[in-house]
Tab-separated table of C-alpha atoms in Angstrom:
chain	number	residue	atom	x	y	z
B	1	UNK	CA	166.026	-1.667	-68.197
B	2	UNK	CA	166.839	-3.039	-71.524
B	3	UNK	CA	169.891	-2.534	-73.607
B	4	UNK	CA	168.031	-0.184	-75.979
B	5	UNK	CA	166.690	2.018	-73.115
B	6	UNK	CA	170.295	2.360	-71.819
B	7	UNK	CA	171.585	3.238	-75.176
B	8	UNK	CA	168.872	5.785	-75.624
B	9	UNK	CA	169.595	7.290	-72.112
B	10	UNK	CA	173.370	7.565	-72.999
B	11	UNK	CA	172.586	9.194	-76.295
B	12	UNK	CA	170.366	11.709	-74.566
B	13	UNK	CA	173.158	12.285	-71.965
B	14	UNK	CA	175.776	13.007	-74.564
B	15	UNK	CA	173.370	15.292	-76.389
B	16	UNK	CA	172.634	17.153	-73.046
B	17	UNK	CA	176.332	17.459	-72.325
B	18	UNK	CA	177.020	18.998	-75.868
B	19	UNK	CA	173.872	21.259	-75.525
B	20	UNK	CA	175.010	22.654	-72.183
B	21	UNK	CA	178.797	22.784	-72.624
B	22	UNK	CA	179.046	23.390	-76.295
B	23	UNK	CA	178.269	27.108	-76.504
B	24	UNK	CA	180.511	27.972	-73.500
B	25	UNK	CA	183.407	26.058	-74.943
B	26	UNK	CA	182.922	27.475	-78.403
B	27	UNK	CA	182.783	31.163	-77.224
B	28	UNK	CA	185.636	30.591	-75.020
B	29	UNK	CA	187.699	29.140	-77.998
B	30	UNK	CA	186.686	32.190	-80.147
B	31	UNK	CA	187.764	34.609	-77.465
B	32	UNK	CA	190.985	32.812	-76.943
B	33	UNK	CA	191.847	32.827	-80.795
B	34	UNK	CA	191.076	36.621	-80.959
B	35	UNK	CA	193.183	37.341	-77.991
B	36	UNK	CA	195.859	35.154	-79.467
B	37	UNK	CA	195.774	37.111	-82.683
B	38	UNK	CA	195.918	40.427	-80.848
B	39	UNK	CA	198.823	39.231	-78.814
B	40	UNK	CA	200.743	38.106	-81.913
B	41	UNK	CA	200.159	41.272	-83.666
B	42	UNK	CA	201.278	43.457	-80.672
B	43	UNK	CA	203.904	41.043	-79.412
B	44	UNK	CA	202.442	41.248	-75.811
B	45	UNK	CA	203.033	37.861	-74.207
B	46	UNK	CA	201.039	38.118	-70.912
B	47	UNK	CA	199.175	34.991	-69.617
B	48	UNK	CA	196.435	36.991	-67.717
B	49	UNK	CA	195.592	38.781	-70.857
B	50	UNK	CA	193.895	35.497	-72.225
B	51	UNK	CA	192.505	34.397	-68.933
B	52	UNK	CA	190.565	37.478	-67.753
B	53	UNK	CA	188.588	38.008	-71.047
B	54	UNK	CA	187.690	34.322	-71.141
B	55	UNK	CA	186.510	34.440	-67.562
B	56	UNK	CA	184.409	37.440	-68.110
B	57	UNK	CA	182.794	36.043	-71.322
B	58	UNK	CA	182.093	32.661	-69.638
B	59	UNK	CA	180.521	34.556	-66.692
B	60	UNK	CA	178.248	36.643	-69.023
B	61	UNK	CA	177.376	33.440	-70.979
B	62	UNK	CA	176.279	31.685	-67.710
B	63	UNK	CA	174.243	34.577	-66.688
B	64	UNK	CA	172.446	34.843	-70.105
B	65	UNK	CA	171.922	31.120	-70.885
B	66	UNK	CA	171.928	29.804	-67.206
B	67	UNK	CA	168.194	29.655	-67.030
B	68	UNK	CA	167.859	27.597	-70.116
B	69	UNK	CA	170.702	25.282	-69.140
B	70	UNK	CA	168.966	24.752	-65.797
B	71	UNK	CA	165.611	24.033	-67.440
B	72	UNK	CA	167.272	21.500	-69.751
B	73	UNK	CA	168.966	19.664	-66.754
B	74	UNK	CA	165.708	19.556	-64.887
B	75	UNK	CA	163.816	18.083	-67.903
B	76	UNK	CA	166.579	15.439	-68.265
B	77	UNK	CA	166.422	14.587	-64.586
B	78	UNK	CA	162.713	14.134	-64.666
B	79	UNK	CA	163.133	12.001	-67.801
B	80	UNK	CA	165.641	9.858	-65.927
B	81	UNK	CA	163.582	9.624	-62.871
B	82	UNK	CA	160.637	8.678	-65.049
B	83	UNK	CA	162.578	5.846	-66.504
B	84	UNK	CA	163.566	4.627	-63.144
B	85	UNK	CA	160.109	4.672	-61.954
B	86	UNK	CA	158.806	2.433	-64.657
């Protein structure tokens, strides 16, 4: 493999990581901010109040987007194996 091919592979790897992990992280952050605002407004300081909704939302996101995430990973794996094969 040449240096250019390795750089292309790393670029695709980072894009794949953002494509798969980005939506979950962004939704988790939004839920965390909303819960924090509610906690600040009501002065309820309970740690599990932020954990449980995030867990539920992440689970729902994985159920909804899991199929497309798996397909993306499969395509990337086939691409990498194709590069290894020649």
